[in-house]
CSV table of C-alpha atoms and ligand atoms in Angstrom, one decimal:
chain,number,residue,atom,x,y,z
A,1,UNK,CA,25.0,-11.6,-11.7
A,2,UNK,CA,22.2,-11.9,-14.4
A,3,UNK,CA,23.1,-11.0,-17.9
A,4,UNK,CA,21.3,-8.1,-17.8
A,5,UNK,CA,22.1,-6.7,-15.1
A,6,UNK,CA,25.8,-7.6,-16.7
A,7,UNK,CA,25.3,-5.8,-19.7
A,8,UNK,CA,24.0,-2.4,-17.8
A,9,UNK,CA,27.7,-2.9,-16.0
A,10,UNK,CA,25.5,-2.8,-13.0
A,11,UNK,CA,27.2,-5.1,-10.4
A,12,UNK,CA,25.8,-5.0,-6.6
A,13,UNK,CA,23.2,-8.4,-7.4
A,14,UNK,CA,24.2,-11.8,-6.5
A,15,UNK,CA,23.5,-15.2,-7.6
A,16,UNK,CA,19.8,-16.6,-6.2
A,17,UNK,CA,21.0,-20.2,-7.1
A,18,UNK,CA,23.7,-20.0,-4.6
A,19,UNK,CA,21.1,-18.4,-2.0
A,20,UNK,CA,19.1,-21.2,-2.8
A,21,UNK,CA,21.1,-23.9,-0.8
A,22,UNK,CA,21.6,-21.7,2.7
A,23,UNK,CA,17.9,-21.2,2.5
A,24,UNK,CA,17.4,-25.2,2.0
A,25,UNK,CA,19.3,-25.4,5.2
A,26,UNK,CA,17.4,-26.7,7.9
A,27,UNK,CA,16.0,-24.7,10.8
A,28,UNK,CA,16.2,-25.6,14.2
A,29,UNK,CA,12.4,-26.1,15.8
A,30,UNK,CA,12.5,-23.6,18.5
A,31,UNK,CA,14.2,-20.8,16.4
A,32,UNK,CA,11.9,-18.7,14.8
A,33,UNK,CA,13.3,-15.6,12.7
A,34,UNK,CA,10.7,-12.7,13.0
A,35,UNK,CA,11.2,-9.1,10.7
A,36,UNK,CA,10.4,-6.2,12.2
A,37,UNK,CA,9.0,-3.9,10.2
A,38,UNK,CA,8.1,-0.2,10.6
A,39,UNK,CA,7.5,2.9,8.7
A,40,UNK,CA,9.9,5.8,8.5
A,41,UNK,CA,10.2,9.7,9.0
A,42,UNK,CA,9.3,10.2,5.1
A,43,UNK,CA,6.1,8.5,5.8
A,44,UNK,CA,6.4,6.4,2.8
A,45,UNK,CA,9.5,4.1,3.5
A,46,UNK,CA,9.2,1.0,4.7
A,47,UNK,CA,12.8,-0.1,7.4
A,48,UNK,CA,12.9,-3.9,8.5
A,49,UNK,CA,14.9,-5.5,11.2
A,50,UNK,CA,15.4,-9.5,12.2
A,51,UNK,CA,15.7,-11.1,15.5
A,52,UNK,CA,15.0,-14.8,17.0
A,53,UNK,CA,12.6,-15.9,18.9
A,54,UNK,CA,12.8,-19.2,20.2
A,55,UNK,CA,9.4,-19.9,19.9
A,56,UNK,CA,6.4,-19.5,17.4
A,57,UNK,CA,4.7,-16.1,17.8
A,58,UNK,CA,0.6,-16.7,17.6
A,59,UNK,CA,-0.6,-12.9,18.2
A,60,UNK,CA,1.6,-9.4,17.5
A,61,UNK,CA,1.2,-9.2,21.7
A,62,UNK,CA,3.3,-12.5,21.8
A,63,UNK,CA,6.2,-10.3,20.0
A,64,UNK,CA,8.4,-8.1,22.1
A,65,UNK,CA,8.9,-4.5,21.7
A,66,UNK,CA,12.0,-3.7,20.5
A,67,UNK,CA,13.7,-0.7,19.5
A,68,UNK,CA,16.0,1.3,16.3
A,69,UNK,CA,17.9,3.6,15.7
A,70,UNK,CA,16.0,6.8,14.7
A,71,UNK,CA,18.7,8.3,13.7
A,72,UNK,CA,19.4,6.7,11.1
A,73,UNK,CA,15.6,6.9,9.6
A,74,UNK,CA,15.0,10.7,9.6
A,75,UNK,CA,13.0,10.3,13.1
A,76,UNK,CA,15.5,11.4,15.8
A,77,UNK,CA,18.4,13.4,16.8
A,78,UNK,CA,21.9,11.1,17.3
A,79,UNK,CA,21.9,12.0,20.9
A,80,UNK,CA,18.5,10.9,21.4
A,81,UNK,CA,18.1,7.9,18.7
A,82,UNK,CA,16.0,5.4,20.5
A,83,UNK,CA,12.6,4.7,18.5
A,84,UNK,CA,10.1,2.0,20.3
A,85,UNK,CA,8.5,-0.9,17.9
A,86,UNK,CA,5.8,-2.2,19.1
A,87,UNK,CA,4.2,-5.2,17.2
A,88,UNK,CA,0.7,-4.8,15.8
A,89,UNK,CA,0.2,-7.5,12.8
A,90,UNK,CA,1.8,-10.7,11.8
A,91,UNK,CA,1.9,-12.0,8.9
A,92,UNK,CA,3.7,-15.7,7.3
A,93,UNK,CA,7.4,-14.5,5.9
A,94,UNK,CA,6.9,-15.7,1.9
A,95,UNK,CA,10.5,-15.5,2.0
A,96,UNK,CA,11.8,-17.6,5.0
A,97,UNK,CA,9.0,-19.4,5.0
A,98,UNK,CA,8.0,-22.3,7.7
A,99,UNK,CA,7.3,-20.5,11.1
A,100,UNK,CA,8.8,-17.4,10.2
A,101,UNK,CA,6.8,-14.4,10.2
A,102,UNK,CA,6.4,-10.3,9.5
A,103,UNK,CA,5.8,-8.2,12.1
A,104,UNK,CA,4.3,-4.9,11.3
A,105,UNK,CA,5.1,-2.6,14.2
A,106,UNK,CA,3.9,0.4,15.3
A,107,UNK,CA,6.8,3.4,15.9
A,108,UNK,CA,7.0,5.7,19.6
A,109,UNK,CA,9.4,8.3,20.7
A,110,UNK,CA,11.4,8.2,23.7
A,111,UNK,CA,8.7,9.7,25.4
A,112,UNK,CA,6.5,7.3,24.4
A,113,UNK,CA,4.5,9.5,22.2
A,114,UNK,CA,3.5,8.5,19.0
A,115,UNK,CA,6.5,8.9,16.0
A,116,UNK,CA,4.9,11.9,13.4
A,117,UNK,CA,4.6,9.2,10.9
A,118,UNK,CA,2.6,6.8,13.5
A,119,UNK,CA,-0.7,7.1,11.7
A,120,UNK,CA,-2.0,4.1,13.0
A,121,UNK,CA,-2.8,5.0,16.3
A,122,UNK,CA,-5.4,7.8,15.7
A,123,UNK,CA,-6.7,5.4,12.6
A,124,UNK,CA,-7.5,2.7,14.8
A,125,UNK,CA,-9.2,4.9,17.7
A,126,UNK,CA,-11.5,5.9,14.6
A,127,UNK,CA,-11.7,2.7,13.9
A,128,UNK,CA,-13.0,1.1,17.5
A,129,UNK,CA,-15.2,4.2,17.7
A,130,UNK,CA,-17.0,3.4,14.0
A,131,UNK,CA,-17.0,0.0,14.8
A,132,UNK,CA,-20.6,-0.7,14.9
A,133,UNK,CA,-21.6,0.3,11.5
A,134,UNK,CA,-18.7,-2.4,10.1
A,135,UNK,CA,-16.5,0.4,7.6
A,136,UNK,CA,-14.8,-1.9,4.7
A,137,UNK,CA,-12.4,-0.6,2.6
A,138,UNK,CA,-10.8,-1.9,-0.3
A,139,UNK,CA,-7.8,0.0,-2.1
A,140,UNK,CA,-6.5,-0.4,-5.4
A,141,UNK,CA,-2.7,0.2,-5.2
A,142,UNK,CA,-0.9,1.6,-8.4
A,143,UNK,CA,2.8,1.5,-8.9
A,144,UNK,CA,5.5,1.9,-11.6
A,145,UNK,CA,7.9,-0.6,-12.2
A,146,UNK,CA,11.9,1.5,-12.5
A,147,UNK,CA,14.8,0.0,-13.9
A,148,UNK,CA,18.3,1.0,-12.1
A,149,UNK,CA,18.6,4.3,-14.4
A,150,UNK,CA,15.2,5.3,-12.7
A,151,UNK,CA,13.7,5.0,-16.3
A,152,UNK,CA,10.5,2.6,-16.5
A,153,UNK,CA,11.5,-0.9,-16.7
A,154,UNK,CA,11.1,-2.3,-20.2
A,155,UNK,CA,10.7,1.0,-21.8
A,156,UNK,CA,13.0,1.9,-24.8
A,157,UNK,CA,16.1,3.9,-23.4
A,158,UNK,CA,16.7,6.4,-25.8
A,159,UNK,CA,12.4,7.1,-26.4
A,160,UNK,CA,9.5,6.5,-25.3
A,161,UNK,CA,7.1,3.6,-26.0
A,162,UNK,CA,3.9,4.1,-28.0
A,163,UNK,CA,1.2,5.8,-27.1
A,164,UNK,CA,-1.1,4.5,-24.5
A,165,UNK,CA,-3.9,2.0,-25.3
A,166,UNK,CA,-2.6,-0.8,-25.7
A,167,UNK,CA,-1.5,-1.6,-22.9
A,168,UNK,CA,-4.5,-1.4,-19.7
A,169,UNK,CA,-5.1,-5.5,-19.4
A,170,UNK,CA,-2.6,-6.6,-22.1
A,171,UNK,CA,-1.3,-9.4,-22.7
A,172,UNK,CA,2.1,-9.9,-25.1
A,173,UNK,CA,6.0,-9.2,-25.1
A,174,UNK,CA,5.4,-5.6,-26.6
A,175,UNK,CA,2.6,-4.9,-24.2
A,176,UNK,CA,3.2,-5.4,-20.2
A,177,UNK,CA,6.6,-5.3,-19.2
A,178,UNK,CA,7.2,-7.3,-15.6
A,179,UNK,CA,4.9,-9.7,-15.1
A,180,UNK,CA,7.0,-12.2,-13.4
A,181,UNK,CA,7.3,-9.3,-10.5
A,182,UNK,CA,3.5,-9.1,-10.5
A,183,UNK,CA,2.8,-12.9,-10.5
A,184,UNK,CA,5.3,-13.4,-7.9
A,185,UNK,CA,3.9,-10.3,-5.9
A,186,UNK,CA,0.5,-12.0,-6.1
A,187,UNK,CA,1.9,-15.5,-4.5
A,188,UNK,CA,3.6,-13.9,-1.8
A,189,UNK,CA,0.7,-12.0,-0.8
A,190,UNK,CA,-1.4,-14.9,-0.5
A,191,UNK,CA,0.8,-16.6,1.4
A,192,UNK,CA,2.0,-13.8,3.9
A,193,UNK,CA,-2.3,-14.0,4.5
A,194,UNK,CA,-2.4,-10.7,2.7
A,195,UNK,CA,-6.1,-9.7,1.4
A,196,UNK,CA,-5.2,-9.4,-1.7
A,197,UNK,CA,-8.2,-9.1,-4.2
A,198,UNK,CA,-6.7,-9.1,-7.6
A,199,UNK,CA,-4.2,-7.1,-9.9
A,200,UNK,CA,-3.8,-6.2,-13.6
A,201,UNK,CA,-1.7,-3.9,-16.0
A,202,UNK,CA,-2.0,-0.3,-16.0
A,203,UNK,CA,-2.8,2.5,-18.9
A,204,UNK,CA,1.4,3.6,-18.8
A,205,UNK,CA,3.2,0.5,-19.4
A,206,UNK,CA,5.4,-1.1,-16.9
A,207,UNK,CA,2.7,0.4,-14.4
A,208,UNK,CA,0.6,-2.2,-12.4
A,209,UNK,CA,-2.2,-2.5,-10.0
A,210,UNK,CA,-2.9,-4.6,-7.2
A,211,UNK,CA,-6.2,-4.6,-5.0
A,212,UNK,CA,-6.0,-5.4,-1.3
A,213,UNK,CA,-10.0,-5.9,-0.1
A,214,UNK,CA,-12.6,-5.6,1.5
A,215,UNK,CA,-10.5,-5.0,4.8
A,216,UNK,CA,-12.8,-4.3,8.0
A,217,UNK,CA,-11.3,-1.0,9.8
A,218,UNK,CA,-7.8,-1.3,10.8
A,219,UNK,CA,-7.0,-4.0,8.6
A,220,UNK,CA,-7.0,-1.8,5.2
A,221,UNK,CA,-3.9,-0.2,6.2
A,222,UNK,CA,-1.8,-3.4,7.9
A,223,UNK,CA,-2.6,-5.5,4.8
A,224,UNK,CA,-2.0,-2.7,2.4
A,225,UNK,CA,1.6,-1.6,3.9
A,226,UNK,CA,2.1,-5.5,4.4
A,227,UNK,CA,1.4,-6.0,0.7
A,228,UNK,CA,3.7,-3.0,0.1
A,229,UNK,CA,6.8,-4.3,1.4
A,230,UNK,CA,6.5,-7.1,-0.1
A,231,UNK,CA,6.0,-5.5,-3.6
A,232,UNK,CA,9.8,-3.8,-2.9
A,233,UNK,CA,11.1,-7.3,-2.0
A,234,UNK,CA,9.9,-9.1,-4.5
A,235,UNK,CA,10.8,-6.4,-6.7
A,236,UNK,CA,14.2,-6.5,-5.3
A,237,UNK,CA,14.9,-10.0,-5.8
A,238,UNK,CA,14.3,-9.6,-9.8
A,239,UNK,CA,16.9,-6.4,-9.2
A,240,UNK,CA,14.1,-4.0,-10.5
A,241,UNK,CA,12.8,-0.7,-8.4
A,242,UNK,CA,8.4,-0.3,-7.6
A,243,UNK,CA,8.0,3.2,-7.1
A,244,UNK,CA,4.8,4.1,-5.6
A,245,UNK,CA,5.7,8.4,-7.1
A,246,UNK,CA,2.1,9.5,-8.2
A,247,UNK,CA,3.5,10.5,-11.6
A,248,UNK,CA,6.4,9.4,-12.4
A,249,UNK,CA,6.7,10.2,-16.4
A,250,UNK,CA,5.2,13.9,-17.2
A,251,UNK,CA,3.2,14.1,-20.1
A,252,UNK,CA,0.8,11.8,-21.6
A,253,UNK,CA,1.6,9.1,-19.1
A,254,UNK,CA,-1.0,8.2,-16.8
A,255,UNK,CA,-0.2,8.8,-12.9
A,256,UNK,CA,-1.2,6.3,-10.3
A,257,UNK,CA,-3.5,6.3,-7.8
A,258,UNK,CA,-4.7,4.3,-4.6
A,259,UNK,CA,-8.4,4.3,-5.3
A,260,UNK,CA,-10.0,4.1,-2.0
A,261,UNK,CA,-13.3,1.7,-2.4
A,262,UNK,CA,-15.6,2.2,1.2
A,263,UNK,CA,-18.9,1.1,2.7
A,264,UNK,CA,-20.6,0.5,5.8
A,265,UNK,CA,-22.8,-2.0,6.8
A,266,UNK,CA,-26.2,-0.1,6.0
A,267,UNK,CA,-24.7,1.3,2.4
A,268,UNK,CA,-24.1,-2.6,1.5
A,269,UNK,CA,-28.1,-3.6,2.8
A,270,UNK,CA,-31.1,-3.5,0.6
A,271,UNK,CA,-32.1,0.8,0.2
A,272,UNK,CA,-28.2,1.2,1.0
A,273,UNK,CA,-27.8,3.9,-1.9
A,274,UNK,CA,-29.6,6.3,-0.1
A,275,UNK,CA,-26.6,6.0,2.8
A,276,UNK,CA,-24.3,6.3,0.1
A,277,UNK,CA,-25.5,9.6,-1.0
A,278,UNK,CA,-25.5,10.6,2.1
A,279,UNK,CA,-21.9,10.0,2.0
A,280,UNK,CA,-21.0,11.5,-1.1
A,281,UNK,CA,-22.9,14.7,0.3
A,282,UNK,CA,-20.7,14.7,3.5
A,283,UNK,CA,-17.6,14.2,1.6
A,284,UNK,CA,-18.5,16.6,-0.6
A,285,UNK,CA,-18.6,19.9,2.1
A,286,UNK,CA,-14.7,18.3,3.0
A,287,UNK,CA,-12.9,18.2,0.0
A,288,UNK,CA,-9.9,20.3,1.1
A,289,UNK,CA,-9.5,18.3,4.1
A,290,UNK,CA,-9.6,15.0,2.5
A,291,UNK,CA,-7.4,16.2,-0.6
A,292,UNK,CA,-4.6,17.1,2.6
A,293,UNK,CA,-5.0,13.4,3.8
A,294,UNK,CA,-4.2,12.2,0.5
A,295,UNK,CA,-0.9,12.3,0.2
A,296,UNK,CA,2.4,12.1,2.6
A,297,UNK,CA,2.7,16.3,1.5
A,298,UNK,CA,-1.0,17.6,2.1
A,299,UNK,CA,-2.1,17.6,-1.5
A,300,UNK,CA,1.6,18.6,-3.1
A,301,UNK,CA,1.9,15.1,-4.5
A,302,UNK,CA,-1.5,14.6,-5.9
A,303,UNK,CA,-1.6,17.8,-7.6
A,304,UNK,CA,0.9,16.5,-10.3
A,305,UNK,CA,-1.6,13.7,-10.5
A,306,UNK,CA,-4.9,15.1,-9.9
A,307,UNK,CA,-5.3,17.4,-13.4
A,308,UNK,CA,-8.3,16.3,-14.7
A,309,UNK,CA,-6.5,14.9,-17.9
A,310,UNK,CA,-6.0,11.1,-17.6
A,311,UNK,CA,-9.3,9.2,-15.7
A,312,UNK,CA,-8.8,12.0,-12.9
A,313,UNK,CA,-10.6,14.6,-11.6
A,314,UNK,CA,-9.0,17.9,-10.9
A,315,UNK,CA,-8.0,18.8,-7.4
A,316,UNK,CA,-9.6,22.1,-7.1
A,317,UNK,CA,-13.1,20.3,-7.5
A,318,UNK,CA,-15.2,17.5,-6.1
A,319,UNK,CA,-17.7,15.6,-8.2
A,320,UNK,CA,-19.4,12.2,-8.0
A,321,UNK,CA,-21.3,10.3,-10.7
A,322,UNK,CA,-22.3,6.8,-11.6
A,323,UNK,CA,-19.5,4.8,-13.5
A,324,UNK,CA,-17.9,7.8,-14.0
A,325,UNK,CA,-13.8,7.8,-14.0
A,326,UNK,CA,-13.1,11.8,-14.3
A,327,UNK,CA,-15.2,12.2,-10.9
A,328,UNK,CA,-14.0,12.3,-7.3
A,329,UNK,CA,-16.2,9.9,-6.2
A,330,UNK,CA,-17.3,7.0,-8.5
A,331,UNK,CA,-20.7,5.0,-8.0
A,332,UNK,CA,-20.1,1.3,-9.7
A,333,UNK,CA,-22.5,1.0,-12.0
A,334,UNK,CA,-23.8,-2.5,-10.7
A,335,UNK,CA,-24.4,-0.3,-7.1
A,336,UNK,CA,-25.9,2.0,-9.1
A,337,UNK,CA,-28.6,-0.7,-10.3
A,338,UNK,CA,-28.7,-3.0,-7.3
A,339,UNK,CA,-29.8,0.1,-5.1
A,340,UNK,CA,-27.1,-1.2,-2.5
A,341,UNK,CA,-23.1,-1.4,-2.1
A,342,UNK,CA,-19.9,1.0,-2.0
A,343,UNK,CA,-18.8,3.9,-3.2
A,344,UNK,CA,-15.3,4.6,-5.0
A,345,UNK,CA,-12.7,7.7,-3.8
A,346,UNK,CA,-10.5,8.2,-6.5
A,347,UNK,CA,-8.9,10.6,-4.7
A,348,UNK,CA,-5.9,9.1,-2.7
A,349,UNK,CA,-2.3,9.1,-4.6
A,350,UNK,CA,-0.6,6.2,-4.6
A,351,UNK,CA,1.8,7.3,-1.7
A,352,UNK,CA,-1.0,8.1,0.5
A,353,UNK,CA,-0.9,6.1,4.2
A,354,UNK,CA,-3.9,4.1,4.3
A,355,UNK,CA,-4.0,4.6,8.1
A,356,UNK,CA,-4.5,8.5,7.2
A,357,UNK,CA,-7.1,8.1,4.2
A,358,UNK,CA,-9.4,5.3,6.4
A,359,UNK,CA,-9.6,7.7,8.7
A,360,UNK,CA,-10.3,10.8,7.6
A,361,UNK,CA,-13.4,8.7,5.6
A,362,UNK,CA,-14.6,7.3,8.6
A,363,UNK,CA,-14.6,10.4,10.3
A,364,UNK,CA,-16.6,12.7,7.7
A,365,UNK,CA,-19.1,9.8,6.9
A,366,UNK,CA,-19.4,8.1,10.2
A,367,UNK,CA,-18.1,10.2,13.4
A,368,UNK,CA,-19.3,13.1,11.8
A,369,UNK,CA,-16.0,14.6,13.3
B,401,ADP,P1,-12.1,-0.7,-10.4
B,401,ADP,O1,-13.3,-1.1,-11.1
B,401,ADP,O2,-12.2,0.7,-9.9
B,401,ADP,O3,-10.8,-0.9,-11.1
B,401,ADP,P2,-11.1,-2.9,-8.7
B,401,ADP,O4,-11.8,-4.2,-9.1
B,401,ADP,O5,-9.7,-2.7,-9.1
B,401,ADP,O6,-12.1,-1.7,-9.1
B,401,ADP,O7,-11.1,-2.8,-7.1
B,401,ADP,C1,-12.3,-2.9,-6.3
B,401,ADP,C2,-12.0,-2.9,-4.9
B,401,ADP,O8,-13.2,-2.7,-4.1
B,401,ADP,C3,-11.4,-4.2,-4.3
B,401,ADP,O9,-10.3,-3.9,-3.5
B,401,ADP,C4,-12.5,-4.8,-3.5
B,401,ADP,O10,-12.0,-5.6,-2.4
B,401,ADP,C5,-13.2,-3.6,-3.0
B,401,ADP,N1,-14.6,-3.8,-2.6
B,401,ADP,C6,-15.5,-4.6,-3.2
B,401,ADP,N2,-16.7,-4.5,-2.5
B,401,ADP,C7,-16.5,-3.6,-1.5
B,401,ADP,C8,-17.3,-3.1,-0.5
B,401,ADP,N3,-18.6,-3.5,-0.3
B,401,ADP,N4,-16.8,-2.2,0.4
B,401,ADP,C9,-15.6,-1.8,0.3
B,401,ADP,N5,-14.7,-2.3,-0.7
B,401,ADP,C10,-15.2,-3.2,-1.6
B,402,MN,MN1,-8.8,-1.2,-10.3
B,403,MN,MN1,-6.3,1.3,-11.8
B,404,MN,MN1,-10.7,2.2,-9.4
């Protein structure tokens, strides 16, 4: 147990230096330990399971399909409990290392329809259908750092800390709290073969940012729920919680957001802003619809977030403008003067599925649907 931990009286961690020897251990050659992992009946939870194969998956079709209890994950009655897997992504395990891997699986019912929180399936018929004008996305994932009491870790516990300012890109013991998390996050990203595309501190402190991008079409959503998982293990390891809750301190606490960053092959050529106000215009007469796509509870999560107060826009309301942060849509400045590029949607919580915000963009700007 750390010290810390110690001193909170909080008991239920174990000693990594001791892990450290099993996981020097060696591993037989024709053993490789693959985790399963799938999302839940809340949409937002991330389950895991291990087995061994005894050889070195290449492709997620080289995985078997396997099966859970759905019980046990708000998905299924007890007397009819099976849930399918079936393997879509793999990814390197950061954690196990060598030829160990993640595989990010895709969740049926017994009937072999998709699971009500199987977003992927629609997303990636969207996908194949838009695939000729190339849709990238790139998503900036906000989350809050919570220590056990569910306060935010390094935060004073009987107040608050000072006002925000200080904090967005800081640097310094009284400025970002968790950075080892983040630079650990970071690592493990990179090695998994996760997109990520940077990170930095956030307005609230003990709030963070990571960027997973550009991702072409079905991609945005493997590597971002990838890069999620491996935000709550890392996070575990250190014995602190990453909640992705789109406002977790009321008041004059920034919420957090999964800015959604899009293009298509003509917005990013030469002339391309023209395409991107054509965008904007389309996504402008569906407002409503995307705000429900937003988050896991049609639009009940981001209106905590979405006030208008705090770099947001309100939720009632769409607006776009150029380097603007209080606007649904933002145009980078630098696409702005280069006549060519992406557009931002600020939009998405930071709970949303990406599966679920890809396609609904794809589908007002591209399929028209
Ligand atoms: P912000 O200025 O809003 O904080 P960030 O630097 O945090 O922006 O994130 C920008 C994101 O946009 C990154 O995830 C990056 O991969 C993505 N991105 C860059 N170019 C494109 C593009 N042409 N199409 C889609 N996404 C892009
Ligand atoms: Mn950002
Ligand atoms: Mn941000
Ligand atoms: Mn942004």
């Amino acid at each position: 147990m750390s010290t810390a931990a110690a001193l909170r009286g909080f008991s239920a961690s174990t000693d990594k230096n001791v892990l450290k020897h099993y996981m020097s251990l060696d591993q037989p050659d024709d053993k490789v330990m693959c985790e399963y992992l799938w999302i839940d009946g809340t949409g937002e939870g991330i389950r895991s399971k291990c087995r061994t194969l005894d050889f070195e998956p290449q492709k997620p079709e080289d995985c078997p399909v396997w099966n859970y209890d759905g019980s046990s994950t708000y998905q299924a009655e007890g007397s009819n409990s099976d849930m399918y897997i079936y393997p879509r992504a793999i990814f390197r395990d950061p954690f196990r290392r060598g030829k160990n891997k993640l595989v990010l699986c895709e969740v049926f019912k017994y009937n072999n329809q998709p699971a009500d929180t199987n977003n992927r399936m629609t997303c990636a018929k969207a996908m194949e259908a838009a695939k000729d004008s190339h849709p990238w996305f790139g998503i900036e994932q906000e989350y809050t750092l919570l220590d056990f009491d569910g306060y935010p870790f390094g935060w004073p516990k009987n107040g608050y800390p000072g006002p925000q300012g200080p904090y967005y890109c800081g640097v310094g013991a009284n400025k970002v709290y968790g950075r080892d998390i983040v630079e650990a996050h970071y690592r493990a990203c990179l090695y998994a073969g996760v997109k990520v595309a940077g990170c930095n501190a956030e307005v609230m402190p003990g709030q963070w940012e990571f960027q997973v991008g550009p991702c072409e079409g079905i991609e945005m959503g493997d590597h971002l729920w990838i890069g999620r998982y491996l935000l709550y293990r890392v996070a575990e390891d250190f014995g602190v919680n990453a909640t992705l809750d789109p406002k977790p301190m009321e008041g004059d606490w920034n919420g957090a957001g999964a800015h959604c960053n899009y293009s298509t092959l003509p917005m990013r050529q030469s002339g391309g802003i023209k395409e991107i106000e054509t965008a904007i215009d389309k996504l402008s007469k569906n407002h409503v619809r995307h705000i429900r796509a937003y988050d896991p509870k049609e639009g009940k999560d981001n209106a905590r977030r979405l006030t208008g107060l705090h770099e947001t826009s309100s939720i009632h309301d769409f607006s776009a403008g150029i380097a603007n942060r209080g606007a649904s849509i933002r145009i980078p400045r630098q696409v702005a003067e280069e006549g060519h590029g992406y557009l931002e949607d600020r939009r998405p919580s930071s709970n949303c599925d990406p599966y679920t915000v890809t396609e609904v963009i794809v589908q007002t700007t591209v399929l028209d649907k």
